[in-house]
One Martini backbone bead per residue (centre of mass of N, CA, C, O) as a GRO file, in nm:
protein
  225
    1MET     BB    1   0.204   2.379  -8.690
    2ALA     BB    2   0.170   2.340  -9.019
    3ALA     BB    3   0.086   2.107  -9.234
    4THR     BB    4   0.154   1.953  -9.505
    5LYS     BB    5   0.046   1.861  -9.793
    6PHE     BB    6  -0.072   1.583  -9.922
    7ALA     BB    7   0.141   1.355 -10.128
    8PHE     BB    8   0.231   1.143 -10.354
    9GLU     BB    9   0.498   0.953 -10.443
   10GLU     BB   10   0.728   0.847 -10.645
   11ARG     BB   11   0.808   0.519 -10.778
   12THR     BB   12   1.179   0.502 -10.809
   13ALA     BB   13   1.299   0.304 -10.630
   14PRO     BB   14   1.501   0.054 -10.581
   15VAL     BB   15   1.464  -0.292 -10.556
   16ASP     BB   16   1.554  -0.549 -10.325
   17TRP     BB   17   1.475  -0.854 -10.415
   18PRO     BB   18   1.660  -1.056 -10.268
   19ARG     BB   19   1.592  -0.953  -9.984
   20VAL     BB   20   1.292  -1.001  -9.999
   21ALA     BB   21   1.314  -1.310 -10.057
   22SER     BB   22   1.491  -1.367  -9.778
   23THR     BB   23   1.256  -1.291  -9.601
   24ASP     BB   24   1.100  -1.361  -9.287
   25VAL     BB   25   0.785  -1.277  -9.238
   26ARG     BB   26   0.688  -1.456  -9.003
   27ARG     BB   27   0.910  -1.371  -8.804
   28LEU     BB   28   0.848  -1.071  -8.794
   29GLU     BB   29   0.557  -1.107  -8.693
   30LYS     BB   30   0.623  -1.268  -8.433
   31LEU     BB   31   0.853  -1.061  -8.310
   32GLY     BB   32   0.826  -0.759  -8.387
   33ASP     BB   33   1.053  -0.647  -8.595
   34VAL     BB   34   1.097  -0.319  -8.655
   35VAL     BB   35   1.391  -0.274  -8.736
   36ALA     BB   36   1.384  -0.471  -8.984
   37LEU     BB   37   1.139  -0.330  -9.127
   38ARG     BB   38   1.273  -0.050  -9.195
   39GLU     BB   39   1.451  -0.159  -9.439
   40PHE     BB   40   1.163  -0.167  -9.627
   41LEU     BB   41   1.042   0.118  -9.679
   42ALA     BB   42   1.152   0.195  -9.958
   43ASP     BB   43   1.037  -0.053 -10.104
   44VAL     BB   44   0.735  -0.017 -10.019
   45CYS     BB   45   0.681   0.292 -10.081
   46VAL     BB   46   0.909   0.379 -10.344
   47GLY     BB   47   0.918   0.135 -10.511
   48ASP     BB   48   0.999  -0.014 -10.828
   49ILE     BB   49   0.788  -0.269 -10.948
   50ASP     BB   50   0.845  -0.196 -11.278
   51ASP     BB   51   1.159  -0.307 -11.345
   52GLY     BB   52   1.131  -0.632 -11.449
   53PHE     BB   53   1.180  -0.857 -11.230
   54VAL     BB   54   0.873  -0.891 -11.247
   55ASP     BB   55   0.615  -1.092 -11.372
   56TYR     BB   56   0.279  -0.954 -11.493
   57GLU     BB   57   0.111  -1.135 -11.701
   58SER     BB   58  -0.073  -1.243 -11.521
   59GLU     BB   59  -0.362  -1.203 -11.352
   60ARG     BB   60  -0.247  -1.250 -11.071
   61SER     BB   61  -0.009  -1.057 -11.092
   62GLN     BB   62  -0.179  -0.804 -11.131
   63LEU     BB   63  -0.317  -0.822 -10.856
   64GLU     BB   64  -0.057  -0.810 -10.687
   65MET     BB   65   0.037  -0.534 -10.790
   66LYS     BB   66  -0.205  -0.372 -10.682
   67ALA     BB   67  -0.162  -0.445 -10.388
   68LEU     BB   68   0.124  -0.326 -10.368
   69ARG     BB   69   0.048  -0.033 -10.445
   70THR     BB   70  -0.156   0.010 -10.219
   71SER     BB   71   0.051  -0.033  -9.993
   72GLN     BB   72   0.233   0.206 -10.071
   73LEU     BB   73   0.021   0.428 -10.028
   74ALA     BB   74  -0.041   0.362  -9.732
   75ALA     BB   75   0.249   0.398  -9.630
   76GLN     BB   76   0.277   0.698  -9.706
   77TYR     BB   77   0.046   0.799  -9.525
   78LEU     BB   78   0.157   0.692  -9.258
   79LEU     BB   79   0.417   0.861  -9.268
   80TYR     BB   80   0.274   1.132  -9.274
   81ALA     BB   81   0.122   1.098  -9.007
   82GLN     BB   82   0.373   1.065  -8.835
   83HIS     BB   83   0.496   1.342  -8.897
   84VAL     BB   84   0.264   1.513  -8.791
   85LEU     BB   85   0.257   1.401  -8.502
   86ALA     BB   86   0.550   1.475  -8.432
   87SER     BB   87   0.519   1.780  -8.472
   88ARG     BB   88   0.289   1.823  -8.267
   89LYS     BB   89   0.437   1.713  -8.028
   90ALA     BB   90   0.665   1.921  -8.026
   91THR     BB   91   0.480   2.166  -7.995
   92LEU     BB   92   0.345   2.077  -7.729
   93GLU     BB   93   0.603   2.056  -7.561
   94LYS     BB   94   0.684   2.352  -7.584
   95GLY     BB   95   0.423   2.465  -7.465
   96HIS     BB   96   0.450   2.316  -7.196
   97GLU     BB   97   0.713   2.449  -7.106
   98ARG     BB   98   0.608   2.738  -7.107
   99LEU     BB   99   0.380   2.690  -6.902
  100LYS     BB  100   0.558   2.597  -6.670
  101LYS     BB  101   0.722   2.858  -6.644
  102ALA     BB  102   0.479   3.045  -6.603
  103GLU     BB  103   0.376   2.902  -6.348
  104ILE     BB  104   0.622   2.954  -6.173
  105LEU     BB  105   0.614   3.262  -6.187
  106GLU     BB  106   0.323   3.297  -6.079
  107ARG     BB  107   0.374   3.156  -5.809
  108ARG     BB  108   0.585   3.354  -5.707
  109ARG     BB  109   0.406   3.605  -5.722
  110TYR     BB  110   0.186   3.501  -5.535
  111GLU     BB  111   0.364   3.461  -5.285
  112LYS     BB  112   0.454   3.754  -5.261
  113ARG     BB  113   0.168   3.876  -5.238
  114ARG     BB  114   0.082   3.714  -4.993
  115ASP     BB  115   0.302   3.821  -4.801
  116ARG     BB  116   0.231   4.120  -4.836
  117VAL     BB  117  -0.061   4.101  -4.735
  118LYS     BB  118   0.009   3.995  -4.456
  119LEU     BB  119   0.173   4.240  -4.365
  120LEU     BB  120  -0.053   4.449  -4.406
  121GLU     BB  121  -0.252   4.323  -4.207
  122GLU     BB  122  -0.072   4.350  -3.957
  123GLU     BB  123  -0.034   4.657  -3.979
  124LEU     BB  124  -0.334   4.729  -3.966
  125ALA     BB  125  -0.390   4.607  -3.688
  126SER     BB  126  -0.185   4.785  -3.537
  127GLN     BB  127  -0.311   5.059  -3.617
  128ASN     BB  128  -0.589   5.007  -3.491
  129ARG     BB  129  -0.492   4.976  -3.203
  130LEU     BB  130  -0.361   5.256  -3.187
  131CYS     BB  131  -0.619   5.419  -3.245
  132GLU     BB  132  -0.780   5.315  -3.003
  133THR     BB  133  -0.590   5.424  -2.789
  134HIS     BB  134  -0.605   5.724  -2.873
  135GLU     BB  135  -0.911   5.749  -2.841
  136SER     BB  136  -0.924   5.691  -2.539
  137VAL     BB  137  -0.739   5.920  -2.450
  138LEU     BB  138  -0.906   6.152  -2.580
  139LYS     BB  139  -1.169   6.102  -2.421
  140SER     BB  140  -1.036   6.156  -2.137
  141ILE     BB  141  -0.940   6.452  -2.209
  142ASP     BB  142  -1.135   6.525  -2.488
  143PRO     BB  143  -1.455   6.472  -2.573
  144ILE     BB  144  -1.516   6.691  -2.783
  145LEU     BB  145  -1.284   6.625  -2.978
  146ALA     BB  146  -1.355   6.321  -3.008
  147SER     BB  147  -1.637   6.378  -3.155
  148ARG     BB  148  -1.473   6.497  -3.424
  149VAL     BB  149  -1.358   6.217  -3.468
  150SER     BB  150  -1.291   6.039  -3.780
  151ARG     BB  151  -1.369   5.835  -4.072
  152ASP     BB  152  -1.334   5.768  -4.386
  153ASP     BB  153  -1.359   5.563  -4.662
  154SER     BB  154  -1.028   5.522  -4.656
  155GLY     BB  155  -0.946   5.543  -4.324
  156ARG     BB  156  -0.903   5.824  -4.251
  157VAL     BB  157  -0.825   6.069  -4.025
  158VAL     BB  158  -1.067   6.306  -3.915
  159VAL     BB  159  -1.136   6.658  -3.838
  160ALA     BB  160  -1.372   6.846  -3.738
  161ALA     BB  161  -1.495   7.140  -3.726
  162ALA     BB  162  -1.549   7.380  -3.516
  163PRO     BB  163  -1.789   7.542  -3.382
  164PRO     BB  164  -1.904   7.839  -3.357
  165PRO     BB  165  -1.944   8.077  -3.144
  166PRO     BB  166  -2.169   8.253  -2.988
  167GLN     BB  167  -2.315   8.560  -3.062
  168PRO     BB  168  -2.370   8.843  -2.898
  169MET     BB  169  -2.625   9.074  -2.839
  170ALA     BB  170  -2.598   9.407  -2.895
  171ASP     BB  171  -2.694   9.684  -2.671
  172VAL     BB  172  -2.687  10.018  -2.656
  173ASP     BB  173  -2.861  10.098  -2.411
  174ASP     BB  174  -2.747   9.892  -2.208
  175ALA     BB  175  -2.450   9.979  -2.236
  176ALA     BB  176  -2.501  10.274  -2.132
  177SER     BB  177  -2.650  10.182  -1.845
  178ASP     BB  178  -2.402  10.016  -1.776
  179THR     BB  179  -2.198  10.028  -1.465
  180SER     BB  180  -2.048   9.756  -1.407
  181SER     BB  181  -1.805   9.807  -1.626
  182VAL     BB  182  -1.713  10.028  -1.441
  183ALA     BB  183  -1.453  10.133  -1.282
  184PRO     BB  184  -1.379  10.207  -0.978
  185ALA     BB  185  -1.276  10.436  -0.782
  186PRO     BB  186  -1.022  10.501  -0.592
  187LEU     BB  187  -0.965  10.542  -0.246
  188PHE     BB  188  -0.662  10.522  -0.305
  189THR     BB  189  -0.353  10.705  -0.304
  190ARG     BB  190  -0.055  10.823  -0.389
  191GLY     BB  191   0.158  11.023  -0.252
  192GLY     BB  192   0.435  11.201  -0.250
  193GLY     BB  193   0.555  11.086   0.076
  194ASN     BB  194   0.302  10.980   0.282
  195GLY     BB  195   0.159  10.770   0.133
  196MET     BB  196  -0.145  10.683   0.217
  197THR     BB  197  -0.445  10.866   0.112
  198LEU     BB  198  -0.731  11.025   0.125
  199LEU     BB  199  -0.991  11.096  -0.055
  200SER     BB  200  -1.184  11.328  -0.163
  201LEU     BB  201  -1.555  11.361  -0.101
  202ALA     BB  202  -1.668  11.646  -0.171
  203ALA     BB  203  -1.753  11.596  -0.477
  204ARG     BB  204  -1.977  11.371  -0.403
  205GLN     BB  205  -2.040  11.472  -0.092
  206PRO     BB  206  -2.151  11.598   0.180
  207VAL     BB  207  -2.051  11.705   0.489
  208VAL     BB  208  -2.142  11.554   0.790
  209ALA     BB  209  -2.204  11.623   1.105
  210ARG     BB  210  -2.107  11.486   1.394
  211PRO     BB  211  -2.229  11.400   1.678
  212LEU     BB  212  -2.201  11.434   1.998
  213SER     BB  213  -2.090  11.254   2.254
  214GLN     BB  214  -2.170  11.108   2.533
  215PRO     BB  215  -2.081  11.080   2.848
  216MET     BB  216  -1.957  10.838   3.048
  217ASP     BB  217  -2.086  10.656   3.322
  218LEU     BB  218  -1.865  10.563   3.610
  219THR     BB  219  -2.062  10.508   3.839
  220ILE     BB  220  -2.097  10.325   4.134
  221PRO     BB  221  -2.310  10.156   4.272
  222ALA     BB  222  -2.470  10.094   4.551
  223GLY     BB  223  -2.387   9.775   4.689
  224THR     BB  224  -2.130   9.675   4.487
  225GLU     BB  225  -1.866   9.665   4.674
   0.00000   0.00000   0.00000
């Protein structure tokens, strides 16, 4: 709050000269009676000392009048300074109250954020332990798949794509000459109603006549009876 520009006021208020004359100035000074002194502020600050009640004809009286007017001007400035200081004090007190309320609000927000961060840290630790457990289980079950699992910069779990299997080089000539892939013809087939019958091999190879077997000699040698 900007203070008003200082200016001296006109000294036009009537002075209560009898009361001034009856005041025990020494007693006020000794007791420090500020309450009683306030009753003379109007007389001292803006009182019209040229109202003719006091005769300032002598040189000494003229000097006393100048001293009294100088005191009135000084008193006016002191009252102005007091008003400015009181206004600034009130402004500072209001600002202090606003800052105290803002501090309380910020402290509450900080405490809420601190509790929230604490909960997030506990949850993060729990998730890390769970991920470690899953990683151990995956390594024991499928080490190859486990080697493709990792984390990115943000902490997310990502699985790398599996490498493509190697493609065999096909050779036309070898494929044509390779008979191992041809299924062999069955040696047995089901007949019309007589069960399993031999396939004829006449178309594959000629039939060779088996030589007649010699008759077995069953004679018991002599002397062995």
